[in-house]
Coordinates of C-alpha atoms in Angstrom, one line a residue:
M1 CA 214.1 64.8 -23.7
D2 CA 212.9 67.5 -21.3
P3 CA 209.6 67.0 -19.3
V4 CA 207.7 69.6 -21.3
T5 CA 208.4 67.8 -24.6
I6 CA 207.4 64.5 -23.1
V7 CA 204.1 65.9 -21.8
L8 CA 203.3 67.6 -25.1
S9 CA 204.1 64.4 -27.0
A10 CA 201.8 62.4 -24.7
V11 CA 199.0 64.9 -25.3
V12 CA 199.3 64.6 -29.1
I13 CA 199.3 60.8 -28.8
L14 CA 196.2 61.0 -26.6
L15 CA 194.5 63.3 -29.0
L16 CA 195.1 61.1 -32.0
T17 CA 193.9 58.1 -29.9
Y18 CA 190.7 60.0 -29.0
V19 CA 190.0 60.8 -32.7
Y20 CA 190.5 57.2 -33.6
N21 CA 188.3 55.8 -30.8
N22 CA 185.6 58.4 -31.5
Q23 CA 185.4 57.5 -35.2
K24 CA 185.4 53.8 -34.3
Q25 CA 182.5 54.3 -31.8
N26 CA 180.4 56.3 -34.3
S27 CA 180.6 53.5 -36.8
K28 CA 178.7 51.1 -34.6
N29 CA 175.5 51.1 -32.5
F30 CA 177.2 52.0 -29.3
P31 CA 175.0 53.1 -26.2
P32 CA 174.1 56.8 -26.2
G33 CA 175.6 59.4 -23.9
P34 CA 176.8 63.0 -23.7
K35 CA 179.1 64.2 -26.4
P36 CA 182.7 64.0 -25.2
L37 CA 185.3 66.8 -25.4
P38 CA 188.7 66.0 -26.8
I39 CA 191.1 64.4 -24.3
I40 CA 188.9 64.9 -21.2
G41 CA 185.8 63.2 -22.5
N42 CA 182.9 63.8 -20.1
L43 CA 185.1 64.4 -17.0
H44 CA 184.0 68.0 -16.8
M45 CA 180.3 66.9 -16.4
I46 CA 180.9 64.7 -13.4
D47 CA 180.0 66.0 -9.9
K48 CA 183.3 65.8 -8.1
N49 CA 181.7 65.7 -4.7
K50 CA 178.9 63.3 -5.5
P51 CA 179.8 61.4 -8.7
I52 CA 176.9 59.0 -8.3
N53 CA 174.5 61.9 -8.8
T54 CA 175.9 62.3 -12.3
C55 CA 175.1 58.7 -13.1
F56 CA 171.5 59.1 -11.8
E57 CA 171.0 62.2 -13.9
M58 CA 172.5 60.6 -17.0
S59 CA 170.3 57.5 -16.7
K60 CA 167.2 59.8 -16.6
K61 CA 168.4 61.4 -19.9
Y62 CA 169.9 58.6 -21.8
G63 CA 168.2 55.5 -20.4
P64 CA 169.3 52.4 -18.4
V65 CA 172.3 51.7 -20.7
F66 CA 174.5 54.7 -21.5
C67 CA 178.1 55.7 -22.2
L68 CA 180.4 58.0 -20.4
H69 CA 183.9 59.0 -21.7
L70 CA 186.4 59.2 -18.8
G71 CA 189.3 60.8 -20.5
L72 CA 190.0 58.4 -23.4
L73 CA 188.2 55.5 -21.7
K74 CA 184.7 54.6 -22.8
M75 CA 182.6 53.3 -20.0
V76 CA 179.1 51.7 -20.4
V77 CA 176.9 52.3 -17.3
L78 CA 174.1 49.8 -16.4
S79 CA 171.4 51.5 -14.4
G80 CA 168.5 50.0 -12.6
Y81 CA 168.1 46.5 -11.1
D82 CA 166.4 44.9 -14.1
T83 CA 169.2 46.1 -16.4
I84 CA 172.0 45.0 -14.0
K85 CA 170.4 41.6 -13.6
D86 CA 169.9 41.2 -17.3
A87 CA 173.7 41.8 -17.9
L88 CA 175.2 40.0 -14.9
I89 CA 172.9 37.0 -14.9
N90 CA 171.4 36.5 -18.4
H91 CA 174.6 37.6 -20.1
A92 CA 177.0 36.5 -17.3
E93 CA 179.7 35.2 -19.6
E94 CA 179.9 38.3 -21.8
F95 CA 180.2 40.7 -18.8
S96 CA 182.5 38.5 -16.7
D97 CA 185.9 40.1 -17.3
R98 CA 187.6 42.7 -15.0
P99 CA 189.3 45.8 -16.5
V100 CA 192.8 46.7 -15.5
A101 CA 193.1 49.8 -13.3
P102 CA 196.5 51.4 -14.0
I103 CA 196.9 52.9 -10.5
T104 CA 196.8 49.4 -8.9
F105 CA 198.2 47.4 -11.8
K106 CA 201.4 49.5 -11.7
L107 CA 202.3 47.8 -8.4
V108 CA 201.1 44.2 -8.9
K109 CA 204.9 43.7 -9.5
D110 CA 206.6 47.6 -4.3
N111 CA 207.4 53.3 2.7
G112 CA 204.7 55.4 3.7
K113 CA 204.8 57.0 7.1
P114 CA 201.6 55.8 8.8
F115 CA 199.9 57.7 11.5
D116 CA 197.3 56.3 13.9
N117 CA 193.9 57.0 12.5
L118 CA 192.3 53.6 13.4
T119 CA 189.0 53.0 15.0
V120 CA 188.1 50.2 17.4
I121 CA 185.8 48.7 14.7
N122 CA 188.5 48.8 12.0
A123 CA 191.0 47.0 14.2
A124 CA 188.5 44.3 15.2
V125 CA 187.4 43.6 11.7
A126 CA 191.0 43.7 10.4
N127 CA 192.0 41.0 12.9
I128 CA 189.4 38.6 11.4
I129 CA 191.1 38.9 8.0
V130 CA 194.5 38.5 9.7
A131 CA 193.2 35.3 11.4
L132 CA 192.2 33.8 8.1
L133 CA 195.5 34.7 6.4
L134 CA 198.0 34.2 9.2
N135 CA 196.2 32.1 11.8
R136 CA 196.9 34.7 14.5
R137 CA 195.7 38.1 15.7
F138 CA 197.5 41.4 16.4
E139 CA 197.3 43.5 19.5
Y140 CA 195.7 46.8 18.7
D141 CA 198.9 48.7 19.5
D142 CA 201.2 46.5 17.4
P143 CA 203.1 48.8 15.1
D144 CA 203.0 46.4 12.2
F145 CA 199.2 46.1 12.6
L146 CA 198.7 49.8 12.8
K147 CA 200.8 50.3 9.7
L148 CA 198.9 47.6 7.7
V149 CA 195.5 49.1 8.6
Y150 CA 196.6 52.6 7.9
L151 CA 197.8 51.8 4.5
V152 CA 194.5 50.1 3.5
T153 CA 192.2 52.7 5.0
N154 CA 194.2 55.7 3.7
N155 CA 194.2 54.3 0.2
I156 CA 190.5 53.6 0.2
R157 CA 190.0 57.3 1.1
L158 CA 192.5 58.7 -1.3
M159 CA 191.4 56.6 -4.3
G160 CA 188.2 58.5 -4.4
K161 CA 190.0 61.8 -4.9
P162 CA 189.9 63.4 -8.4
L163 CA 193.6 63.1 -9.1
A164 CA 193.7 59.4 -8.2
L165 CA 190.7 58.7 -10.5
L166 CA 192.4 60.7 -13.3
Y167 CA 195.4 58.4 -13.1
N168 CA 193.3 55.5 -14.5
F169 CA 192.4 57.6 -17.5
F170 CA 195.8 59.3 -18.2
P171 CA 198.5 57.1 -16.5
S172 CA 201.3 58.1 -18.9
V173 CA 200.8 61.8 -18.2
M174 CA 199.9 61.5 -14.5
D175 CA 203.1 59.6 -13.8
W176 CA 204.9 62.9 -14.2
L177 CA 202.7 65.0 -11.9
P178 CA 202.6 65.2 -8.1
G179 CA 199.4 64.6 -6.2
V180 CA 197.5 62.0 -4.1
H181 CA 197.8 59.4 -6.8
Q182 CA 201.5 59.3 -6.0
T183 CA 200.7 58.7 -2.4
V184 CA 198.3 55.8 -3.4
I185 CA 201.1 54.2 -5.4
E186 CA 203.6 54.6 -2.6
N187 CA 201.2 53.1 -0.1
L188 CA 200.6 50.2 -2.4
R189 CA 204.4 49.6 -2.6
T190 CA 204.7 49.6 1.1
L191 CA 201.7 47.3 1.5
H192 CA 203.0 44.8 -1.1
N193 CA 206.4 44.8 0.5
F194 CA 204.8 44.0 3.9
I195 CA 202.8 41.2 2.3
R196 CA 205.8 39.7 0.5
A197 CA 207.9 39.7 3.7
T198 CA 205.1 38.0 5.5
F199 CA 204.7 35.1 3.1
R200 CA 208.4 34.7 2.6
K201 CA 208.6 34.1 6.4
Q202 CA 205.7 31.6 6.3
K203 CA 207.3 29.8 3.4
K204 CA 210.3 29.0 5.6
E205 CA 208.0 27.5 8.2
L206 CA 205.7 25.7 5.7
D207 CA 204.5 22.2 6.4
V208 CA 202.3 21.0 3.5
N209 CA 200.8 18.4 5.8
D210 CA 199.7 21.1 8.3
Q211 CA 198.3 24.0 6.4
R212 CA 197.4 26.6 9.0
N213 CA 195.8 29.3 6.9
L214 CA 195.1 30.7 3.4
I215 CA 198.7 31.7 2.7
D216 CA 200.0 28.2 3.7
A217 CA 197.4 26.7 1.3
F218 CA 198.5 29.0 -1.5
L219 CA 202.2 28.3 -1.0
A220 CA 201.5 24.5 -0.9
K221 CA 199.9 24.8 -4.3
Q222 CA 203.2 26.3 -5.6
L223 CA 205.0 23.1 -4.6
E224 CA 202.7 20.7 -6.4
G225 CA 204.6 20.9 -9.7
K226 CA 201.5 21.1 -11.9
P227 CA 201.2 23.5 -14.8
E228 CA 198.8 25.7 -12.8
S229 CA 201.4 25.9 -10.0
T230 CA 203.4 28.4 -12.0
L231 CA 200.5 29.7 -14.1
Y232 CA 198.2 30.8 -11.3
Y233 CA 199.9 30.2 -7.9
H234 CA 202.9 32.6 -8.3
N235 CA 204.0 35.2 -5.8
D236 CA 202.6 38.2 -7.7
N237 CA 199.1 36.6 -7.6
L238 CA 199.5 35.8 -3.9
T239 CA 200.5 39.5 -3.2
A240 CA 197.5 40.8 -5.1
L241 CA 195.1 38.3 -3.5
I242 CA 196.1 39.3 0.1
A243 CA 196.0 43.0 -0.7
D244 CA 192.5 42.6 -2.2
L245 CA 191.3 40.6 0.9
F246 CA 192.5 43.3 3.2
G247 CA 191.0 46.1 1.2
A248 CA 187.7 44.5 0.4
G249 CA 187.3 42.5 3.6
M250 CA 188.2 45.2 6.1
D251 CA 187.0 48.6 4.9
T252 CA 183.6 47.6 3.6
T253 CA 182.5 45.8 6.8
T254 CA 183.9 48.6 9.0
T255 CA 182.1 51.2 6.9
T256 CA 178.8 49.4 7.0
L257 CA 179.0 49.1 10.8
R258 CA 179.8 52.8 11.1
W259 CA 176.7 53.6 9.0
G260 CA 174.7 51.3 11.3
F261 CA 175.8 53.0 14.5
L262 CA 175.2 56.5 13.0
L263 CA 171.7 55.5 11.8
M264 CA 170.8 54.0 15.3
M265 CA 171.7 57.4 16.8
K266 CA 169.6 59.1 14.2
Y267 CA 166.6 56.8 14.7
P268 CA 166.5 55.9 18.4
D269 CA 163.0 54.3 18.1
I270 CA 164.5 51.8 15.6
Q271 CA 167.4 51.2 17.9
K272 CA 165.0 50.4 20.7
K273 CA 163.1 47.9 18.7
V274 CA 166.3 46.1 17.8
Q275 CA 167.3 46.0 21.5
N276 CA 163.9 44.6 22.5
E277 CA 164.3 41.8 19.9
I278 CA 167.8 41.1 21.2
E279 CA 166.5 40.8 24.7
R280 CA 163.6 38.6 23.7
V281 CA 165.7 36.2 21.6
V282 CA 169.3 36.3 22.9
G283 CA 168.8 37.6 26.4
S284 CA 172.1 38.0 28.2
A285 CA 173.8 35.2 26.2
Q286 CA 176.4 35.9 23.6
P287 CA 174.8 36.5 20.2
R288 CA 175.3 33.7 17.7
V289 CA 174.8 33.5 13.9
E290 CA 171.9 31.1 14.3
H291 CA 170.0 33.7 16.3
R292 CA 169.5 35.8 13.1
I293 CA 166.7 33.7 11.7
Q294 CA 164.7 34.3 14.9
M295 CA 165.3 38.1 14.7
P296 CA 163.4 39.4 11.6
Y297 CA 163.4 43.0 12.7
T298 CA 167.1 43.1 13.3
D299 CA 167.7 41.3 10.1
A300 CA 165.6 43.9 8.2
V301 CA 167.5 46.8 9.9
L302 CA 170.9 45.3 8.9
H303 CA 169.7 44.9 5.3
E304 CA 168.4 48.5 5.2
I305 CA 171.7 49.8 6.7
Q306 CA 173.5 48.1 3.7
R307 CA 170.9 49.4 1.2
F308 CA 170.8 53.0 2.6
G309 CA 174.6 53.2 3.2
D310 CA 175.3 52.1 -0.3
I311 CA 178.9 51.3 0.4
L312 CA 180.0 50.6 -3.2
P313 CA 177.6 52.6 -5.4
G314 CA 179.4 51.8 -8.6
S315 CA 180.4 48.3 -7.8
A316 CA 183.8 47.0 -9.0
P317 CA 184.0 47.6 -12.8
H318 CA 183.5 44.8 -15.3
S319 CA 184.7 44.6 -18.9
T320 CA 183.2 42.6 -21.7
S321 CA 185.0 39.3 -22.5
Q322 CA 183.7 39.3 -26.1
D323 CA 181.6 41.4 -28.5
V324 CA 178.0 41.5 -27.2
T325 CA 174.7 43.0 -28.4
F326 CA 172.9 44.0 -25.2
R327 CA 169.4 45.6 -25.2
G328 CA 169.8 46.7 -28.8
Y329 CA 173.3 48.2 -28.4
F330 CA 176.6 46.8 -29.7
I331 CA 179.3 46.7 -27.0
P332 CA 182.7 45.6 -28.2
K333 CA 185.1 43.2 -26.4
G334 CA 187.2 44.9 -23.7
T335 CA 184.7 47.7 -23.0
L336 CA 184.7 49.0 -19.4
V337 CA 181.3 48.4 -17.9
L338 CA 180.0 49.8 -14.6
P339 CA 177.0 48.0 -13.0
F340 CA 175.6 51.1 -11.1
L341 CA 174.5 49.3 -7.9
A342 CA 173.2 52.4 -6.3
S343 CA 170.5 52.6 -9.0
A344 CA 169.3 49.1 -8.0
L345 CA 169.5 49.8 -4.2
R346 CA 167.4 52.9 -4.8
D347 CA 165.2 51.6 -7.5
A348 CA 161.7 53.0 -6.8
A349 CA 160.1 50.0 -8.6
Y350 CA 161.4 47.7 -5.8
F351 CA 161.7 50.0 -2.7
E352 CA 158.8 52.0 -1.5
K353 CA 160.9 54.8 0.0
P354 CA 164.2 54.6 -1.8
D355 CA 165.8 57.7 -0.4
E356 CA 164.8 57.1 3.2
F357 CA 166.0 54.7 5.9
Y358 CA 163.1 52.4 6.1
P359 CA 163.6 48.9 7.5
E360 CA 160.0 48.0 6.4
H361 CA 161.5 47.5 2.9
F362 CA 162.4 44.0 4.2
L363 CA 159.4 43.2 6.4
T364 CA 156.0 41.8 5.7
S365 CA 152.9 43.4 7.1
E366 CA 153.0 40.6 9.8
G367 CA 156.6 41.6 10.8
Q368 CA 158.3 38.7 9.1
F369 CA 161.5 39.2 7.2
K370 CA 161.1 39.3 3.4
K371 CA 163.7 39.2 0.7
N372 CA 164.0 41.9 -2.0
E373 CA 165.6 40.8 -5.2
A374 CA 166.9 44.3 -5.9
F375 CA 169.0 44.2 -2.7
I376 CA 172.4 43.5 -4.4
P377 CA 175.1 45.4 -2.3
F378 CA 177.5 42.5 -3.0
S379 CA 176.7 42.7 -6.8
M380 CA 175.5 39.5 -8.5
G381 CA 176.5 36.9 -11.0
K382 CA 180.0 35.5 -11.6
R383 CA 181.7 38.6 -10.1
S384 CA 179.6 38.9 -7.0
C385 CA 181.6 39.4 -3.7
A386 CA 183.3 36.1 -2.6
G387 CA 183.3 37.3 1.0
Q388 CA 179.6 38.1 1.4
I389 CA 178.9 35.2 3.7
L390 CA 181.7 36.2 6.1
A391 CA 180.6 39.9 5.9
K392 CA 177.0 39.0 6.8
M393 CA 178.2 37.0 9.8
E394 CA 180.5 39.8 11.0
L395 CA 177.8 42.5 10.6
F396 CA 175.2 40.6 12.6
L397 CA 177.6 39.6 15.4
F398 CA 179.2 43.0 15.8
F399 CA 175.9 44.9 15.6
T400 CA 173.9 42.7 18.0
A401 CA 176.7 42.4 20.5
L402 CA 177.1 46.2 20.7
L403 CA 173.4 47.0 20.9
Q404 CA 172.9 44.2 23.5
N405 CA 175.3 46.0 25.8
F406 CA 175.1 49.7 24.9
T407 CA 172.6 52.4 23.8
L408 CA 174.1 54.7 21.2
Q409 CA 173.4 58.4 21.4
A410 CA 174.8 61.5 19.7
P411 CA 176.9 63.8 22.0
P412 CA 174.9 66.9 23.2
G413 CA 174.4 69.4 20.5
A414 CA 175.9 67.2 17.7
Q415 CA 174.3 67.4 14.3
L416 CA 174.1 64.0 12.6
D417 CA 175.2 64.3 9.0
L418 CA 174.0 61.4 6.7
S419 CA 175.8 62.6 3.6
P420 CA 178.8 60.3 2.7
E421 CA 182.4 61.3 2.7
L422 CA 184.1 61.3 -0.7
G423 CA 186.3 58.2 -1.2
A424 CA 186.6 54.9 -3.0
T425 CA 183.7 53.8 -0.8
N426 CA 180.7 55.6 0.6
A427 CA 181.7 56.1 4.2
P428 CA 179.9 58.3 6.7
Q429 CA 181.5 61.6 7.8
P430 CA 183.6 61.2 11.0
Y431 CA 181.4 61.4 14.0
D432 CA 181.4 60.9 17.8
T433 CA 179.0 58.8 19.7
C434 CA 178.0 58.3 23.3
A435 CA 177.9 54.5 24.0
I436 CA 175.8 54.3 27.2
P437 CA 176.1 50.9 29.0
R438 CA 172.7 49.5 29.7
S439 CA 173.6 50.4 33.3
K440 CA 174.3 53.8 34.9
N441 CA 177.8 54.5 33.6
M442 CA 178.5 56.5 30.4
F443 CA 181.6 57.0 28.3
F444 CA 182.4 58.5 24.9
L445 CA 183.9 56.7 21.9
D446 CA 185.5 58.9 19.4
F447 CA 185.3 57.0 16.1
Q448 CA 187.5 59.6 14.3
Q449 CA 190.4 59.6 16.7
H450 CA 190.2 56.0 18.0
N451 CA 190.1 56.7 21.7
C452 CA 187.8 56.8 24.7
I453 CA 187.1 60.1 26.5

């Protein structure tokens, strides 16, 4: 069968599926939303450069629970902190499943040509994950390490591109077409092959009485001979787990720190207040996690960096584990659900200046740190981020150690752009910074090219 016939057949099948799903939806009290077009649904209505703006606009028109058609997929969006909390806490069981993303599922069963686009921060954060998984660290010029970090960071960037997103809605058609989605898949193959080679090597050296790291612990579970040993602790799950830890644990922390350094350059008065608090509490000693409770202003700034940076505006998608009636709407089992975290982090009912960088969101009038329940960058409920404790520790130690020793300034004449770069996460645009030692010397760090000038 020639490719044209295959594509046309796929389109007919998709059209018939669309008609069936549309009739099925109209027969029940499904959440409201814009009328979809055949095949493409509402994809034509989504702002390709700032898709989260589309969600904000839709929530204003259709309310805090609404539906978008992404190709043939129906996605329910939960907007606003109260709505997200109601779903993920009060209806935790019903909204606890995860949907399958075809572009990643395709490989949870296998060589890109990396080029060096690392940053000092990315490499440092990546080595923390490596230490947990392998009980070792890499030198920053190690070719295996550079390849690993490249694969993860490149895919995070590419997965926000329109063609990569379309793959999840039309996988059978997109498999035949060239584009960045093919690069994502090839990168995943290479990453998974790297991971499998690593744990095969560790399996040869495994001592169940001396488990050195997470991979050893997982491999030891395989040898217990219990039903769950083969049901859960198989090699495909180990590969997916390690890939997830690298992707989630490395990129999000790095991106948050890059937002932090950019914002400190943008607001030097805030940077100075942080440095004054570091001097008062830490002095010349090495910052420790326990210092954080004595540093309310620094703590507030770090929270506001996470809120303003809004690293994962859409969260990781959920799906309903069973039929559920939520806020008067019927949502059937298996429906894709998006807790729109950006709508909570910028909820005017909880944040005085939601669109501004304002550390006072987390400070009392007396200057003490205060919690804000709408601060949910790690999501909430059963599917909240498992690594949030580690991430908070990393952010505090990296941030305070750098500002203890350096003052960050923009290079002369540079314009600081606070608009995010399009990708799977909200990362800042590439930028340069002057890191001025708190002495007389000055040097430049190029966060885009990973070198010192």
